[in-house]
Coordinates of C-alpha atoms and ligand atoms in Angstrom, one line a residue:
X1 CA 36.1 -15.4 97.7
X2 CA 38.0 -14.7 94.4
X3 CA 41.1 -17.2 93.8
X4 CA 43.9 -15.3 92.5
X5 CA 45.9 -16.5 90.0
X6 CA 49.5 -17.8 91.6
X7 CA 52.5 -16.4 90.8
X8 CA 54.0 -19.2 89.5
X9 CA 51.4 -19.8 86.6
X10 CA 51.7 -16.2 85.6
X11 CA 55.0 -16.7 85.2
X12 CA 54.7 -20.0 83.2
X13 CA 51.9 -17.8 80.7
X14 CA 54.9 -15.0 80.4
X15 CA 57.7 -17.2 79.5
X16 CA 55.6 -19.3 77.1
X17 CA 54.4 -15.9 75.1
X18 CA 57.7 -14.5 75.5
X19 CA 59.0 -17.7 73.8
X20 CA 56.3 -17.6 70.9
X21 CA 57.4 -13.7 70.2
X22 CA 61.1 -15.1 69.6
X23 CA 60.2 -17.9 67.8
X24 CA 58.6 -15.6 65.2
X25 CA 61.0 -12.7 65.7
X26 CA 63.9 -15.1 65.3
X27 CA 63.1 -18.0 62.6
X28 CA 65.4 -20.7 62.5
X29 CA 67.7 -20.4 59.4
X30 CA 68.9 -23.8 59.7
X31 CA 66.2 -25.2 56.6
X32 CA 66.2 -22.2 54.4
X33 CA 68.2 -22.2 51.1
X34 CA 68.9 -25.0 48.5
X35 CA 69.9 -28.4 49.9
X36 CA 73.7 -29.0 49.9
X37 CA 75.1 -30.3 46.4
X38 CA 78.5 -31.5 47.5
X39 CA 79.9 -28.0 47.2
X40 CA 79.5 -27.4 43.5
X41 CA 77.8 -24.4 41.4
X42 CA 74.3 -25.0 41.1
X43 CA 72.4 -25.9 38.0
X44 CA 71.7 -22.5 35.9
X45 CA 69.8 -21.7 32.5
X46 CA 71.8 -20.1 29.8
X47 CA 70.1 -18.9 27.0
X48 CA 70.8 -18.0 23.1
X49 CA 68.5 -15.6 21.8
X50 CA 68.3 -16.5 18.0
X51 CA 67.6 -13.1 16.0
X52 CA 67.9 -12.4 12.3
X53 CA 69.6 -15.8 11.3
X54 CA 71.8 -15.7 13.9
X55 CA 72.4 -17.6 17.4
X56 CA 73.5 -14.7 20.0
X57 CA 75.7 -15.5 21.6
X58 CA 77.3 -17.7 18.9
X59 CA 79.4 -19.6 21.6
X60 CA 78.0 -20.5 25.1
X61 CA 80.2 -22.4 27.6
X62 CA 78.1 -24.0 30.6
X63 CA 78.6 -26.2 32.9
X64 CA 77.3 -30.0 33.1
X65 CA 74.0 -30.3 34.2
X66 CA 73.2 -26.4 33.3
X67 CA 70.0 -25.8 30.9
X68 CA 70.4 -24.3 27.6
X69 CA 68.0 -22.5 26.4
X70 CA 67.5 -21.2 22.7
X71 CA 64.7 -18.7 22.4
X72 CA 63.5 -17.8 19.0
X73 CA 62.8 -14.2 18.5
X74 CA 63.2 -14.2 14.8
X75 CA 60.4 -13.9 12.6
X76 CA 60.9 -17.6 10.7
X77 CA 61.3 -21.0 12.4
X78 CA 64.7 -22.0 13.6
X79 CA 66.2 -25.3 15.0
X80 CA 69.3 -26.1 17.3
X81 CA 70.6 -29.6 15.8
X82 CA 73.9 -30.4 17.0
X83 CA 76.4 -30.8 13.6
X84 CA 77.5 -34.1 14.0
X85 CA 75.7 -37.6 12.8
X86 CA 73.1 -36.0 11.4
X87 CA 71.2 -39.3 12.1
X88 CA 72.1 -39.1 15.5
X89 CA 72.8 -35.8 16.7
X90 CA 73.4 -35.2 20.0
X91 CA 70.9 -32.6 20.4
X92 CA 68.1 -31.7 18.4
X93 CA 65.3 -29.0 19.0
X94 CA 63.1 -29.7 16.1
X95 CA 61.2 -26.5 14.7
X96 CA 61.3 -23.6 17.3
X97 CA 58.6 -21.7 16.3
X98 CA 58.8 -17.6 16.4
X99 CA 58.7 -16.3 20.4
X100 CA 59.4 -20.3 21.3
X101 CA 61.9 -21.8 23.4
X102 CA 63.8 -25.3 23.1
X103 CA 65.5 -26.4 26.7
X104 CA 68.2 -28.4 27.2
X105 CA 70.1 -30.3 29.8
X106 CA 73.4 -30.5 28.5
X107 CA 74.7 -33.5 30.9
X108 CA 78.0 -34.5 28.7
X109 CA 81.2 -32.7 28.6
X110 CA 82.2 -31.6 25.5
X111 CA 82.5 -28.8 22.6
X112 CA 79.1 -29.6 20.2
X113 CA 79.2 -27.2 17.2
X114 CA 75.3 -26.9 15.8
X115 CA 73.6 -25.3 13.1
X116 CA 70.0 -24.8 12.5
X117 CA 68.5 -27.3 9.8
X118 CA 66.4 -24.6 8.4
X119 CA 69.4 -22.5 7.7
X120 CA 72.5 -24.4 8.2
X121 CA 74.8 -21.8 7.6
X122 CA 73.7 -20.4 10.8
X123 CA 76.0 -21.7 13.3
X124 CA 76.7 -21.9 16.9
X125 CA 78.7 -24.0 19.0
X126 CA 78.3 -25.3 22.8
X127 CA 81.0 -25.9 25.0
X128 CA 79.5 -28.0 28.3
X129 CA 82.5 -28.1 31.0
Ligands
CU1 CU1 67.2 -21.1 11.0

C-alpha cells in the first residue's frame, strides 16, 4: 500500500518554496549602497585636463578628502607643483608624461596656487573646502 504524502508536509514544502521565490523576488535593501559617512558628500575625483600649455579648468574648488586629478593630454610633459616653498611644496606631481595622469588627495583646506615646473607660467590654482 502506497503512503501518501500528509497534508501537513505538503504544506511545509509550499511555504518554504514560496518563501525562497520572495527572498529572491524581494532582496533585502538594507546592505546595498556605500556605508554611512556621518552624513557628508562622498569623496569624488575632479580632474584638470592639461591641453596646450594650459590647465583646464584653471581653478578647481573640491572638497577635503576629494581626488584631484590632472590628466595630461598635451603633446610635451607637464607637472602640477604647488607655487609655494619650492623646497617643500605642498603638492608635487613630478613629470606627467603625455596621455598620464597624477592623483591627488587633497586632505587640507586651503587655496594652493600651482604652476607647472616645465612651464611655470602656466598656472592653476586649487581651492580645497
Ligand atoms: Cu608644462
Amino acid at each position: 500500500m502506497h503512503r501518501r504524502p500528509n497534508l501537513a508536509s505538503v504544506t511545509l514544502v509550499l511555504l518554504a518554496a514560496l518563501a525562497l521565490i520572495a527572498a529572491a523576488g524581494f532582496p533585502s535593501h538594507a546592505s546595498a549602497g556605500r556605508p554611512a559617512n556621518s552624513g557628508s558628500v562622498p569623496p569624488k575625483v575632479v580632474t584638470v585636463v592639461i591641453r596646450e600649455l594650459k590647465f583646464e579648468p584653471a581653478t578647481v574648488t573640491v572638497h577635503a578628502g576629494d581626488t584631484v586629478e590632472w590628466k595630461n593630454d598635451d603633446i610635451v610633459p607637464h607637472t602640477a607643483t604647488e607655487d609655494g616653498d619650492p623646497q617643500k611644496p605642498a603638492f608635487d606631481s613630478g613629470t606627467i608624461q603625455t596621455g598620464a595622469a597624477w592623483r591627488y588627495v587633497a586632505r587640507k583646506k586651503g587655496t594652493y596656487n600651482y604652476i607647472c615646473t616645465l612651464h611655470p607660467n602656466m598656472k592653476g590654482k586649487l581651492i580645497v573646502q
